[in-house]
Amino acid sequence: MPKINAETSAETRLENGVNVIKKMLKLLPSTPGVYRMINKEGDALYVGKARQLRKRVQSYTRVQILPIRLQRMVAETVKLEVILTNTETEALLLESNLIKQLAPFYNILLRDDKSFAYIKLSDHPFPLLSKHRGGIDHSGDYYGPFASTGAVNGTLEALYKIFKLRSCSDTEFKNRTRPCLQYHIQRCSAPCVKYISQEVYAQDVESVRAFLGKKSHNLLEELGKEMQEASDRLDFETAAKCRDKIRFLSTIQQQQGINIHGFQDADIMGMVQEGDQTCIQVFFFRNGCNYGSKPFFITHNEDETKGELISAFIMQFYQDHGVPALVLVNEMPHELELVEEALSAQSRKSVSIFKPERGLRRKVIEQAVLNSKEALKRKLMNQNNFQSHLKQVNAYFHLPNVPRRIEVYDNSHLFGKDAYGAMVVFLDDGFDKKSYRRFKINTSETPRGGDDFAMMREVIIRRMRKDEAGEIVNKPDLLIIDGGKGQLSAVQETLLELGIDIPVIAMSKGPDRNAGNEVFHQVGQAPLHLEKNDPVLYFLQRLRDEAHRYAITAHRKKRTANIERSRVDDIPGVGAQRKKALLRHFGSSYNVSRAGLDDLVVVKGIDKSLAQTIYAFFHSKV
C-alpha cells in the first residue's frame, strides 16, 4: 500500500492510485463481479459492478478521460477489493446491497431509505393483525407498503373495531388467563380465553383478507346483503352492526382511493432534477389501493445521467421494500433489461419497468412528476433558509467561517442515574440523523446526584477522539451546548486540553426558563439575547430541542429497561438471550417461577443443568 500524507501532491496521489489499480489488474479475471475502492481510513469510496471486472477496472487507469470527480476518487484510492459473482445480475444485486450498507462517498445515494409500514396477518390458528416494519418473510400475509404511518394506524384501528382480531403477541396469547383491556373496549374478541371459536374467528380473518386484498367490493356487497336479510327478519341489532361495518370500510376506501382501474400492483416514480439535486416521488398501488406517496432525495454529482440516477435509485429502493409486478417511470433506467432481471430474481416473479406515453398511466406519472417538483421546490427553499440562518449565526457569533457542520450536545439523567449524553448533527441541508450519537455516561465516574460538567467533559473527550492519522473524523465547525456558563467552561477547557480549536456556544433558557428568553454564551464575549421574533432564534431553538429529544429518549429507554427488570435477571447463568427465551415461552417471571424441570428444559438454550439452577433459584428461597 503506498504511503500517502498531507504533503503529497495531487499528481502524486493520482499516480499512486493508478498504480494500486494496475497492480490489482494483474489478478482480475474477465468475469462478473463487484469492486470496491478503499481510502487510507479503510472507508469505501465507491462500489461498482461489472460484466467483465478486468475491463471495467482498467478504465480507471486512463485518467486523462476521467471526469474530475473520478480523478479525485482514484487519487484517494489506496486499496481495491473485488467479489466475484456468477452473473451480472448477481453483481447488480450485490452492488446495491453494498451501497446501502457502506454509503460510499462517490456513489449515488438514497438519502431517506426508511422501511415502510405494512399490515401483517400472522400464520397462526388465531392470526395476529399488526403493523410491521422491516424485512418481509413467509410468516404471514403482508399488505402494503403504506407511505404514511398514520394511514396504517387508522386502518388497523378500524379493522380492530370492526372485526376484533387480536393485537397481542403470541406469548401473551398463550399465557393469558382472562381477557385484556382490548376486549373490554370492544377491540378484540378474546380468542386467548376461548370467547370465540376458531371457526368464527377464521371468518373474521377472511373478511380482513378480502378487504385488504382484491375483494373489498365483494366484501361490501356481502355485508349489504347480510344487513338487508337481518332487516327483513327484524334483527335490527345485526343490521346495525353490518351498517357500521360498511360505513367504516367505505371511509377507509375513500381515504385510500381504492380500486383505481388499471393499477393492481404498481409503483409510480416521477423524477425531477435541478443541478445536483434530484427528487423522486413514489406512489404505491397494491391490490387496487392507493397506499399514498412519498418523496425521496438522492445525492449525486451533476455528471450522472438521469438513466443512471433512476437505475441506482430503483436498485437501492427495493433492497428493503417489496417489489411490485409493474414499475412506471418518467425516465427509463440505464441497463433496463439488467435491472428488470435483477428485480425479477430478487422478488421471484416477473417485474416490468415501463414509461407510459398516453392514457391513465401517463396521467398518473404526470401527477407523480408534479408532486416531485413541489417536493424539490420545498427542499430547495428549506436549504436556502438554512443557508441564510447559518450566515446569520456566523455574523451574530463572530465565527471564523459559515458553519457547514454543527453538533449540538445535551445530557439527560435522573439525579445522576441512567445518564446519557446526546449529539445531534446539522449539516447545511438539514439534520443528518445517521450521524447522531448517544453516549452512555460512565456512572462509576459520575458524582452522586449528577455532575453535568463532568458528563459534558466525558462526552466531548469521547467524541473528539482522533483516528490513526491524528485527525478528528467529521470535525464540526461549531458546537452548541444546552447549558450556561458552567457547561461552556467545561467544554472549552476540555477542548484546550485536547489541543482542539472549535467555536463553542452555550444556550441557556434565561432566569424563568421560558422559551424565547434564551441567553447565548461564548468565551470572551458578553451574553447575547436575540429578539423573540428572530428567525435565527427559532432555528437555534429547533437544534437545541432536537438534541434534548434525542437525549431524553435514550434516558427513558434505560429507565424503562430498569423498571422491567425481573427476578429472572438475578438467576446465575441466565443472560439477556436466555431471559428473553424464558419470558417468550412462559409469558412472565411469575410463570417461570412456577415452571417444573420438564417445562424448563424445552425452552431454547436451557439444558438440564441450567433448568435445575433456575428451579433451585425459585424454590430454595423462603
Coordinates of C-alpha atoms in Angstrom, one line a residue:
M1 CA 0.0 0.0 0.0
P2 CA 1.6 3.3 -1.0
K3 CA 2.3 5.8 1.8
I4 CA 0.2 9.0 1.3
N5 CA 0.4 12.0 3.6
A6 CA -1.0 15.6 3.5
E7 CA 2.1 16.9 1.8
T8 CA 1.8 14.6 -1.2
S9 CA 0.9 16.5 -4.3
A10 CA -2.3 15.9 -6.2
E11 CA -0.4 14.5 -9.2
T12 CA 1.5 12.0 -7.0
R13 CA -1.7 10.9 -5.2
L14 CA -3.3 10.3 -8.5
E15 CA -0.3 8.3 -9.8
N16 CA -0.3 6.2 -6.6
G17 CA -4.0 5.5 -7.0
V18 CA -3.5 4.4 -10.6
N19 CA -0.6 2.1 -9.5
V20 CA -2.8 0.5 -6.9
I21 CA -5.4 -0.3 -9.6
K22 CA -2.8 -1.5 -12.1
K23 CA -1.3 -3.9 -9.6
M24 CA -4.7 -5.3 -8.9
L25 CA -5.5 -5.7 -12.6
K26 CA -2.9 -8.5 -12.9
L27 CA -5.1 -10.6 -10.6
L28 CA -8.5 -9.8 -12.0
P29 CA -10.5 -12.2 -14.3
S30 CA -12.7 -11.1 -17.1
T31 CA -15.8 -12.4 -15.2
P32 CA -18.8 -10.6 -13.5
G33 CA -18.2 -9.2 -10.1
V34 CA -18.2 -6.2 -7.7
Y35 CA -15.3 -3.9 -6.9
R36 CA -14.7 -1.5 -4.0
M37 CA -12.3 1.5 -3.9
I38 CA -11.0 1.9 -0.4
N39 CA -9.3 5.0 1.1
K40 CA -6.5 5.3 3.7
E41 CA -9.1 5.3 6.5
G42 CA -10.5 2.0 5.3
D43 CA -13.7 3.6 4.1
A44 CA -15.3 2.6 0.8
L45 CA -15.0 5.4 -1.7
Y46 CA -17.0 3.7 -4.4
V47 CA -18.8 0.4 -5.1
G48 CA -19.3 -0.7 -8.7
K49 CA -20.3 -3.8 -10.6
A50 CA -19.1 -5.1 -14.0
R51 CA -19.8 -7.8 -16.5
Q52 CA -16.1 -8.0 -17.1
L53 CA -14.2 -6.9 -14.0
R54 CA -10.8 -6.5 -15.6
K55 CA -12.1 -4.3 -18.4
R56 CA -14.2 -2.1 -16.1
V57 CA -11.5 -1.6 -13.5
Q58 CA -8.9 -0.9 -16.2
S59 CA -10.9 2.1 -17.3
Y60 CA -9.9 3.9 -14.1
T61 CA -6.3 3.9 -15.2
R62 CA -7.0 6.1 -18.2
V63 CA -7.1 9.2 -16.0
Q64 CA -7.0 11.7 -18.9
I65 CA -10.5 10.8 -20.0
L66 CA -12.0 10.5 -16.4
P67 CA -14.2 13.3 -15.0
I68 CA -12.6 15.4 -12.3
R69 CA -14.8 13.7 -9.7
L70 CA -13.4 10.2 -10.6
Q71 CA -9.8 11.5 -10.8
R72 CA -10.3 12.6 -7.2
M73 CA -11.6 9.2 -6.3
V74 CA -8.7 7.4 -7.9
A75 CA -6.3 9.8 -6.1
E76 CA -7.8 8.8 -2.7
T77 CA -7.7 5.0 -3.5
V78 CA -5.1 3.0 -1.6
K79 CA -6.8 -0.4 -1.9
L80 CA -9.0 -2.2 -4.3
E81 CA -11.2 -5.2 -3.3
V82 CA -13.3 -7.4 -5.5
I83 CA -16.0 -10.0 -5.1
L84 CA -16.6 -12.4 -8.0
T85 CA -20.2 -13.4 -8.9
N86 CA -21.7 -16.0 -11.3
T87 CA -23.7 -13.5 -13.3
E88 CA -24.0 -9.8 -13.9
T89 CA -27.5 -9.9 -12.3
E90 CA -25.9 -11.2 -9.1
A91 CA -23.3 -8.4 -9.3
L92 CA -26.0 -5.8 -9.6
L93 CA -27.9 -7.1 -6.6
L94 CA -24.7 -7.3 -4.5
E95 CA -23.7 -3.8 -5.6
S96 CA -26.9 -2.2 -4.5
N97 CA -26.7 -4.1 -1.2
L98 CA -23.1 -2.9 -0.5
I99 CA -24.0 0.7 -1.5
K100 CA -26.8 0.7 1.1
Q101 CA -24.5 -0.8 3.8
L102 CA -21.4 1.2 3.2
A103 CA -22.8 4.5 1.8
P104 CA -19.7 5.2 -0.3
F105 CA -18.9 8.9 -0.9
Y106 CA -18.7 8.7 -4.7
N107 CA -21.8 6.6 -5.3
I108 CA -25.4 7.8 -5.9
L109 CA -27.0 7.6 -2.5
L110 CA -30.7 7.4 -1.4
R111 CA -30.9 9.8 1.5
D112 CA -34.1 8.6 3.0
D113 CA -34.3 4.8 3.0
K114 CA -36.5 4.1 6.0
S115 CA -38.6 1.0 5.7
F116 CA -42.3 1.5 5.1
A117 CA -45.0 0.0 7.3
Y118 CA -47.1 -2.9 6.3
I119 CA -50.2 -4.6 7.8
K120 CA -49.5 -8.2 8.6
L121 CA -51.7 -11.2 9.3
S122 CA -49.6 -13.8 11.0
D123 CA -49.5 -17.5 10.3
H124 CA -51.3 -18.8 13.4
P125 CA -54.5 -20.7 14.2
F126 CA -55.7 -17.3 15.6
P127 CA -53.8 -14.9 13.4
L128 CA -52.4 -11.7 14.8
L129 CA -53.2 -8.4 13.0
S130 CA -50.4 -5.9 13.4
K131 CA -48.2 -3.2 11.9
H132 CA -44.9 -4.5 10.5
R133 CA -41.7 -2.7 9.5
G134 CA -38.5 -4.3 8.2
G135 CA -37.9 -7.4 6.1
I136 CA -40.7 -9.5 4.7
D137 CA -40.6 -13.2 5.4
H138 CA -43.0 -16.1 4.9
S139 CA -44.5 -16.0 8.5
G140 CA -47.8 -14.4 7.3
D141 CA -49.6 -12.3 4.8
Y142 CA -48.4 -8.7 4.2
Y143 CA -50.5 -5.8 2.8
G144 CA -48.8 -2.5 1.8
P145 CA -46.5 -0.7 1.8
F146 CA -48.2 2.4 3.3
A147 CA -46.4 5.7 2.8
S148 CA -47.9 7.1 5.9
T149 CA -47.7 5.6 9.4
G150 CA -51.0 7.4 10.2
A151 CA -52.7 5.6 7.3
V152 CA -51.6 2.2 8.7
N153 CA -52.7 3.1 12.3
G154 CA -56.0 4.4 11.1
T155 CA -56.7 1.3 9.0
L156 CA -55.7 -1.0 11.9
E157 CA -57.9 0.8 14.4
A158 CA -60.9 0.5 12.1
L159 CA -60.2 -3.2 11.4
Y160 CA -59.8 -3.9 15.2
K161 CA -63.1 -2.2 15.8
I162 CA -65.0 -4.0 13.0
F163 CA -63.5 -7.5 13.1
K164 CA -62.0 -7.7 16.6
L165 CA -58.8 -9.6 15.7
R166 CA -56.2 -9.9 18.3
S167 CA -53.3 -7.4 18.6
C168 CA -51.3 -9.2 21.4
S169 CA -48.1 -11.2 20.8
D170 CA -48.1 -15.0 20.6
T171 CA -46.5 -15.2 24.1
E172 CA -49.3 -13.0 25.6
F173 CA -51.9 -15.0 23.7
K174 CA -50.5 -18.3 25.0
N175 CA -50.2 -17.3 28.7
R176 CA -53.3 -15.1 29.2
T177 CA -55.9 -16.4 31.6
R178 CA -58.5 -13.6 31.3
P179 CA -59.4 -11.0 28.7
C180 CA -57.3 -7.9 28.3
L181 CA -58.4 -4.3 28.0
Q182 CA -58.8 -4.6 24.2
Y183 CA -61.7 -7.0 24.8
H184 CA -63.4 -4.7 27.3
I185 CA -63.2 -1.7 24.9
Q186 CA -64.6 -3.9 22.1
R187 CA -61.5 -4.1 20.0
C188 CA -60.8 -7.8 20.4
S189 CA -63.0 -11.0 20.6
A190 CA -60.7 -12.6 23.2
P191 CA -59.7 -15.8 21.4
C192 CA -56.9 -16.2 24.0
V193 CA -59.6 -17.4 26.6
K194 CA -61.8 -19.1 24.0
Y195 CA -64.6 -16.5 24.0
I196 CA -64.8 -17.1 20.2
S197 CA -64.3 -20.4 18.3
Q198 CA -61.6 -20.9 15.8
E199 CA -64.1 -21.3 13.0
V200 CA -65.9 -17.9 13.7
Y201 CA -62.5 -16.2 14.2
A202 CA -61.4 -17.6 10.8
Q203 CA -64.4 -16.0 9.2
D204 CA -63.4 -12.6 10.5
V205 CA -59.8 -13.2 9.3
E206 CA -61.1 -14.0 5.8
S207 CA -63.1 -10.8 5.8
V208 CA -59.9 -8.8 6.7
R209 CA -58.0 -10.6 3.9
A210 CA -60.8 -9.8 1.4
F211 CA -60.8 -6.1 2.4
L212 CA -57.1 -5.7 2.3
G213 CA -56.8 -7.9 -0.8
K214 CA -58.5 -7.7 -4.1
K215 CA -62.1 -8.4 -2.9
S216 CA -63.1 -5.3 -1.0
H217 CA -66.1 -4.6 -3.1
N218 CA -67.2 -8.3 -2.8
L219 CA -67.0 -7.9 1.0
L220 CA -69.1 -4.7 1.0
E221 CA -71.7 -6.4 -1.2
E222 CA -71.9 -9.4 1.2
L223 CA -72.3 -7.1 4.2
G224 CA -75.0 -5.2 2.3
K225 CA -76.9 -8.4 1.7
E226 CA -76.4 -9.5 5.3
M227 CA -77.8 -6.2 6.5
Q228 CA -80.9 -6.4 4.3
E229 CA -81.6 -10.0 5.3
A230 CA -81.2 -9.1 9.0
S231 CA -83.6 -6.1 8.5
D232 CA -86.1 -8.3 6.7
R233 CA -86.3 -10.7 9.7
L234 CA -86.4 -7.7 12.1
D235 CA -83.0 -8.4 13.5
F236 CA -82.1 -4.7 13.8
E237 CA -79.1 -5.3 16.1
T238 CA -77.3 -7.4 13.5
A239 CA -78.4 -5.0 10.7
A240 CA -77.0 -2.0 12.6
K241 CA -73.6 -3.9 13.1
C242 CA -73.5 -4.6 9.3
R243 CA -74.3 -0.9 8.6
D244 CA -71.5 0.3 10.9
K245 CA -69.0 -2.1 9.2
I246 CA -70.0 -0.8 5.8
R247 CA -69.6 2.8 7.0
F248 CA -66.2 2.2 8.4
L249 CA -64.9 0.2 5.5
S250 CA -66.2 2.7 3.0
T251 CA -64.4 5.5 4.8
I252 CA -61.1 3.6 4.6
Q253 CA -61.7 3.0 0.9
Q254 CA -62.3 6.7 0.2
Q255 CA -59.1 7.6 2.1
Q256 CA -57.1 5.1 0.0
G257 CA -58.7 5.8 -3.4
I258 CA -59.5 2.2 -3.7
N259 CA -59.8 0.2 -7.0
I260 CA -58.3 2.8 -9.4
H261 CA -58.7 1.0 -12.8
G262 CA -55.5 -0.5 -14.2
F263 CA -53.5 -0.3 -11.0
Q264 CA -53.5 -3.6 -9.1
D265 CA -49.8 -3.8 -8.1
A266 CA -47.6 -0.9 -9.3
D267 CA -45.2 1.7 -8.1
I268 CA -45.2 5.0 -9.9
M269 CA -41.9 7.0 -9.9
G270 CA -41.8 10.6 -11.0
M271 CA -38.2 12.1 -11.2
V272 CA -37.2 15.7 -11.5
Q273 CA -33.7 17.2 -11.3
E274 CA -32.2 20.6 -10.7
G275 CA -28.4 20.7 -10.8
D276 CA -27.1 18.1 -8.3
Q277 CA -30.5 17.9 -6.5
T278 CA -32.9 15.1 -7.6
C279 CA -36.3 14.2 -6.2
I280 CA -38.2 11.0 -7.0
Q281 CA -41.9 10.9 -5.9
V282 CA -43.1 7.3 -5.4
F283 CA -46.8 6.4 -5.5
F284 CA -47.7 2.9 -4.1
F285 CA -50.7 0.9 -5.5
R286 CA -51.4 -2.5 -4.1
N287 CA -54.5 -4.6 -4.9
G288 CA -56.0 -1.6 -6.5
C289 CA -55.5 0.5 -3.3
N290 CA -53.6 3.8 -3.3
Y291 CA -51.4 3.5 -0.2
G292 CA -50.0 7.0 -0.5
S293 CA -46.8 8.6 -1.8
K294 CA -43.5 9.8 -0.6
P295 CA -40.7 11.9 -2.0
F296 CA -37.1 10.7 -1.9
F297 CA -34.0 12.7 -2.4
I298 CA -30.7 11.3 -3.8
T299 CA -27.3 12.8 -3.6
H300 CA -25.1 12.7 -6.7
N301 CA -22.8 14.6 -9.0
E302 CA -24.0 16.7 -11.9
D303 CA -22.3 14.4 -14.5
E304 CA -24.5 11.4 -13.7
T305 CA -27.3 10.9 -16.3
K306 CA -31.0 10.6 -15.5
G307 CA -30.9 7.0 -16.6
E308 CA -28.1 6.2 -14.1
L309 CA -29.9 8.1 -11.3
I310 CA -33.2 6.2 -11.7
S311 CA -31.4 2.9 -12.1
A312 CA -29.4 3.4 -8.9
F313 CA -32.5 4.6 -7.1
I314 CA -34.6 1.6 -8.1
M315 CA -31.9 -0.9 -7.0
Q316 CA -31.3 0.7 -3.6
F317 CA -35.0 1.4 -3.0
Y318 CA -36.1 -2.3 -3.5
Q319 CA -33.4 -3.6 -1.1
D320 CA -35.9 -3.2 1.8
H321 CA -39.3 -2.8 0.0
G322 CA -41.5 -5.3 -1.7
V323 CA -41.2 -5.3 -5.5
P324 CA -44.5 -5.0 -7.4
A325 CA -45.0 -6.6 -10.8
L326 CA -45.0 -3.2 -12.5
V327 CA -42.9 0.0 -12.1
L328 CA -43.9 3.0 -14.1
V329 CA -41.3 5.8 -14.6
N330 CA -40.9 9.0 -16.5
E331 CA -37.2 8.3 -17.2
M332 CA -36.0 4.9 -18.3
P333 CA -33.2 3.4 -16.2
H334 CA -29.7 2.7 -17.5
E335 CA -29.3 -1.0 -18.3
L336 CA -33.1 -1.6 -18.3
E337 CA -33.1 -5.3 -19.0
L338 CA -30.4 -6.0 -16.4
V339 CA -32.4 -4.0 -13.7
E340 CA -35.6 -5.9 -14.6
E341 CA -33.8 -9.2 -14.5
A342 CA -32.3 -8.4 -11.1
L343 CA -35.7 -7.3 -9.6
S344 CA -37.3 -10.4 -11.0
A345 CA -34.7 -12.6 -9.4
Q346 CA -35.0 -10.8 -6.1
S347 CA -38.8 -11.0 -6.0
R348 CA -39.1 -14.4 -7.7
K349 CA -41.7 -13.0 -10.2
S350 CA -41.6 -11.2 -13.5
V351 CA -41.1 -7.4 -13.0
S352 CA -41.5 -4.9 -15.8
I353 CA -40.4 -1.3 -15.9
F354 CA -42.3 0.9 -18.3
K355 CA -42.5 4.5 -19.4
P356 CA -46.2 5.2 -20.4
E357 CA -46.7 7.7 -23.2
R358 CA -50.6 8.0 -23.1
G359 CA -53.7 7.1 -21.2
L360 CA -54.4 6.9 -17.5
R361 CA -50.9 5.6 -16.7
R362 CA -49.4 8.7 -18.3
K363 CA -51.7 10.9 -16.3
V364 CA -50.6 9.2 -13.0
I365 CA -46.9 9.6 -14.0
E366 CA -47.5 13.3 -14.7
Q367 CA -49.1 13.6 -11.2
A368 CA -46.1 12.0 -9.6
V369 CA -43.8 14.4 -11.5
L370 CA -45.9 17.4 -10.4
N371 CA -45.6 16.2 -6.8
S372 CA -41.9 15.6 -7.2
K373 CA -41.4 19.2 -8.5
E374 CA -43.3 20.6 -5.5
A375 CA -41.3 18.5 -3.0
L376 CA -38.0 19.5 -4.6
K377 CA -39.1 23.1 -4.6
R378 CA -39.8 22.9 -0.8
K379 CA -36.5 21.2 -0.1
L380 CA -34.5 23.9 -2.1
M381 CA -36.5 26.6 -0.2
N382 CA -35.6 25.0 3.1
Q383 CA -31.9 24.8 2.0
N384 CA -31.9 28.4 1.1
N385 CA -33.4 29.2 4.5
F386 CA -30.8 27.1 6.2
Q387 CA -28.1 28.9 4.3
S388 CA -29.5 32.2 5.4
H389 CA -29.7 31.1 9.0
L390 CA -26.2 29.8 9.0
K391 CA -24.8 33.0 7.6
Q392 CA -26.7 34.9 10.3
V393 CA -25.3 32.6 13.0
N394 CA -21.8 33.3 11.6
A395 CA -22.4 37.0 11.9
Y396 CA -24.1 37.1 15.3
F397 CA -21.4 35.0 17.0
H398 CA -18.4 36.2 15.0
L399 CA -17.4 32.8 13.8
P400 CA -14.3 32.3 11.6
N401 CA -16.5 30.7 8.8
V402 CA -20.1 29.9 8.0
P403 CA -20.6 26.6 9.7
R404 CA -21.4 23.6 7.5
R405 CA -21.5 21.0 10.3
I406 CA -23.0 21.9 13.6
E407 CA -23.0 19.4 16.5
V408 CA -25.5 20.0 19.4
Y409 CA -25.0 18.4 22.8
D410 CA -27.3 17.7 25.7
N411 CA -27.3 15.4 28.8
S412 CA -30.2 13.6 30.3
H413 CA -30.3 11.8 33.7
L414 CA -32.3 11.5 37.0
F415 CA -30.1 12.6 39.9
G416 CA -27.1 11.0 38.1
K417 CA -28.8 7.7 37.3
D418 CA -29.2 6.3 33.8
A419 CA -27.2 9.2 32.4
Y420 CA -26.8 9.7 28.7
G421 CA -25.2 12.3 26.6
A422 CA -26.6 13.0 23.1
M423 CA -25.1 14.6 20.0
V424 CA -27.2 15.6 17.0
V425 CA -25.8 16.8 13.8
F426 CA -27.0 19.6 11.5
L427 CA -25.5 20.0 8.0
D428 CA -26.1 22.8 5.6
D429 CA -29.1 20.9 4.1
G430 CA -30.8 19.7 7.4
F431 CA -30.4 17.2 10.2
D432 CA -28.1 14.3 9.5
K433 CA -29.8 11.6 11.6
K434 CA -27.4 8.9 10.5
S435 CA -24.6 10.8 12.3
Y436 CA -26.5 11.1 15.6
R437 CA -24.7 9.6 18.6
R438 CA -25.6 8.6 22.2
F439 CA -23.0 8.3 24.9
K440 CA -23.8 6.1 27.9
I441 CA -22.1 8.1 30.7
N442 CA -19.6 6.1 32.8
T443 CA -21.6 6.1 36.1
S444 CA -18.7 4.9 38.2
E445 CA -17.0 8.3 37.4
T446 CA -20.2 10.4 37.7
P447 CA -20.5 12.1 41.0
R448 CA -23.6 11.3 43.2
G449 CA -26.6 13.4 42.1
G450 CA -25.2 14.0 38.7
D451 CA -22.5 16.4 37.6
D452 CA -23.4 18.0 34.3
F453 CA -20.0 19.5 33.8
A454 CA -18.2 16.1 34.3
M455 CA -20.7 14.4 32.0
M456 CA -20.2 17.0 29.3
R457 CA -16.5 16.7 29.6
E458 CA -16.7 12.9 29.2
V459 CA -18.9 13.2 26.1
I460 CA -16.6 15.7 24.4
I461 CA -13.5 13.6 25.1
R462 CA -15.1 10.5 23.6
R463 CA -16.5 12.4 20.6
M464 CA -13.2 14.2 19.8
R465 CA -11.0 11.0 19.7
K466 CA -8.7 11.1 16.7
D467 CA -8.1 8.4 14.1
E468 CA -4.8 6.7 13.2
A469 CA -3.9 9.7 11.1
G470 CA -4.3 12.0 14.0
E471 CA -7.5 13.6 12.6
I472 CA -10.9 14.1 14.1
V473 CA -13.4 12.2 11.9
N474 CA -16.0 14.7 10.5
K475 CA -14.7 17.6 12.6
P476 CA -17.5 20.1 13.3
D477 CA -17.4 23.8 12.6
L478 CA -19.4 24.7 15.6
L479 CA -20.5 23.1 18.9
I480 CA -23.8 24.2 20.6
I481 CA -24.2 23.1 24.2
D482 CA -27.5 23.1 26.1
G483 CA -26.5 24.9 29.3
G484 CA -24.9 28.0 30.7
K485 CA -21.5 29.4 31.6
G486 CA -20.6 26.3 33.6
Q487 CA -21.1 23.9 30.7
L488 CA -19.4 26.3 28.4
S489 CA -16.3 26.5 30.6
A490 CA -16.2 22.7 31.0
V491 CA -16.3 22.1 27.2
Q492 CA -13.8 24.9 26.4
E493 CA -11.3 23.6 29.0
T494 CA -11.7 20.1 27.6
L495 CA -11.0 21.2 24.0
L496 CA -8.0 23.2 25.2
E497 CA -6.6 20.1 26.9
L498 CA -7.1 18.1 23.7
G499 CA -5.5 20.8 21.6
I500 CA -8.6 21.3 19.5
D501 CA -9.9 24.7 18.3
I502 CA -13.6 24.6 17.6
P503 CA -16.0 27.5 18.4
V504 CA -18.5 26.8 21.2
I505 CA -21.8 28.4 22.0
A506 CA -23.8 27.6 25.2
M507 CA -27.5 28.1 25.1
S508 CA -29.4 28.7 28.4
K509 CA -33.1 29.4 28.8
G510 CA -32.8 32.5 31.0
P511 CA -34.0 33.2 34.6
D512 CA -37.5 31.9 34.2
R513 CA -36.6 29.1 31.8
N514 CA -39.1 30.2 29.3
A515 CA -38.6 29.6 25.6
G516 CA -37.8 32.9 23.8
N517 CA -35.7 34.2 26.7
E518 CA -32.6 32.2 25.8
V519 CA -29.2 33.6 26.6
F520 CA -26.2 32.7 24.4
H521 CA -22.7 32.5 26.0
Q522 CA -19.3 32.5 24.3
V523 CA -15.8 32.6 25.8
G524 CA -14.6 36.2 25.9
Q525 CA -18.0 37.6 24.7
A526 CA -20.8 39.3 26.5
P527 CA -24.0 37.2 26.8
L528 CA -26.2 37.6 23.7
H529 CA -30.0 37.9 23.7
L530 CA -31.9 37.5 20.4
E531 CA -35.3 39.1 19.7
K532 CA -38.2 36.7 20.3
N533 CA -39.3 37.0 16.6
D534 CA -35.8 36.5 15.2
P535 CA -35.9 33.5 12.7
V536 CA -32.3 32.6 13.9
L537 CA -33.6 32.2 17.4
Y538 CA -36.3 29.7 16.1
F539 CA -33.6 27.9 14.2
L540 CA -31.3 27.5 17.2
Q541 CA -34.2 26.5 19.4
R542 CA -35.0 23.8 16.9
L543 CA -31.4 22.5 17.1
R544 CA -31.5 22.5 20.9
D545 CA -34.9 20.8 21.1
E546 CA -33.8 18.1 18.8
A547 CA -30.7 17.3 21.0
H548 CA -33.0 17.3 24.0
R549 CA -35.5 15.0 22.4
Y550 CA -32.7 12.6 21.4
A551 CA -31.1 12.6 24.9
I552 CA -34.3 12.1 26.8
T553 CA -35.4 9.3 24.5
A554 CA -32.2 7.3 25.4
H555 CA -32.7 8.1 29.1
R556 CA -36.3 7.0 29.2
K557 CA -35.5 3.7 27.4
K558 CA -32.9 2.9 30.0
R559 CA -35.2 3.8 32.9
T560 CA -38.0 1.6 31.3
A561 CA -35.5 -1.3 31.0
N562 CA -34.6 -0.9 34.6
I563 CA -38.2 -0.9 35.7
E564 CA -38.8 -4.0 33.7
R565 CA -36.1 -5.9 35.5
S566 CA -37.4 -9.1 37.0
R567 CA -36.2 -11.9 39.3
V568 CA -35.1 -13.8 36.2
D569 CA -32.3 -11.2 35.8
D570 CA -30.7 -12.4 39.1
I571 CA -30.5 -16.1 38.1
P572 CA -26.9 -17.3 37.7
G573 CA -26.2 -18.3 34.1
V574 CA -29.2 -16.6 32.6
G575 CA -28.1 -13.8 30.3
A576 CA -30.2 -11.5 28.1
Q577 CA -30.8 -14.1 25.4
R578 CA -31.9 -16.9 27.8
K579 CA -34.0 -14.4 29.7
K580 CA -35.7 -13.4 26.5
A581 CA -36.3 -17.1 25.6
L582 CA -37.8 -17.8 29.1
L583 CA -40.1 -14.9 29.1
R584 CA -41.2 -15.5 25.5
H585 CA -42.0 -19.1 26.4
F586 CA -43.7 -18.6 29.8
G587 CA -45.0 -15.0 29.4
S588 CA -43.9 -13.7 32.8
S589 CA -41.3 -14.2 35.5
Y590 CA -44.1 -15.4 37.7
N591 CA -44.8 -18.3 35.3
V592 CA -41.1 -19.0 35.1
S593 CA -41.0 -19.4 38.9
R594 CA -43.9 -21.9 38.8
A595 CA -42.4 -24.0 36.0
G596 CA -41.2 -27.5 36.6
L597 CA -37.9 -29.1 35.4
D598 CA -39.7 -30.8 32.5
D599 CA -41.2 -27.4 31.4
L600 CA -37.9 -25.6 31.7
V601 CA -35.8 -27.9 29.6
V602 CA -38.0 -27.5 26.5
V603 CA -37.0 -23.8 26.3
K604 CA -34.3 -23.0 23.7
G605 CA -30.9 -22.6 25.3
I606 CA -31.9 -24.2 28.7
D607 CA -30.2 -27.5 29.3
K608 CA -30.9 -29.9 32.2
S609 CA -28.2 -28.4 34.4
L610 CA -29.4 -24.8 33.9
A611 CA -33.0 -25.9 34.4
Q612 CA -32.0 -27.3 37.8
T613 CA -30.3 -24.0 38.7
I614 CA -33.4 -22.0 37.7
Y615 CA -35.7 -24.3 39.6
A616 CA -33.5 -24.2 42.7
F617 CA -33.3 -20.3 42.5
F618 CA -37.1 -20.0 42.9
H619 CA -37.7 -22.9 45.2
S620 CA -34.9 -22.8 47.7
K621 CA -36.0 -19.3 48.9
V622 CA -38.4 -18.8 51.8

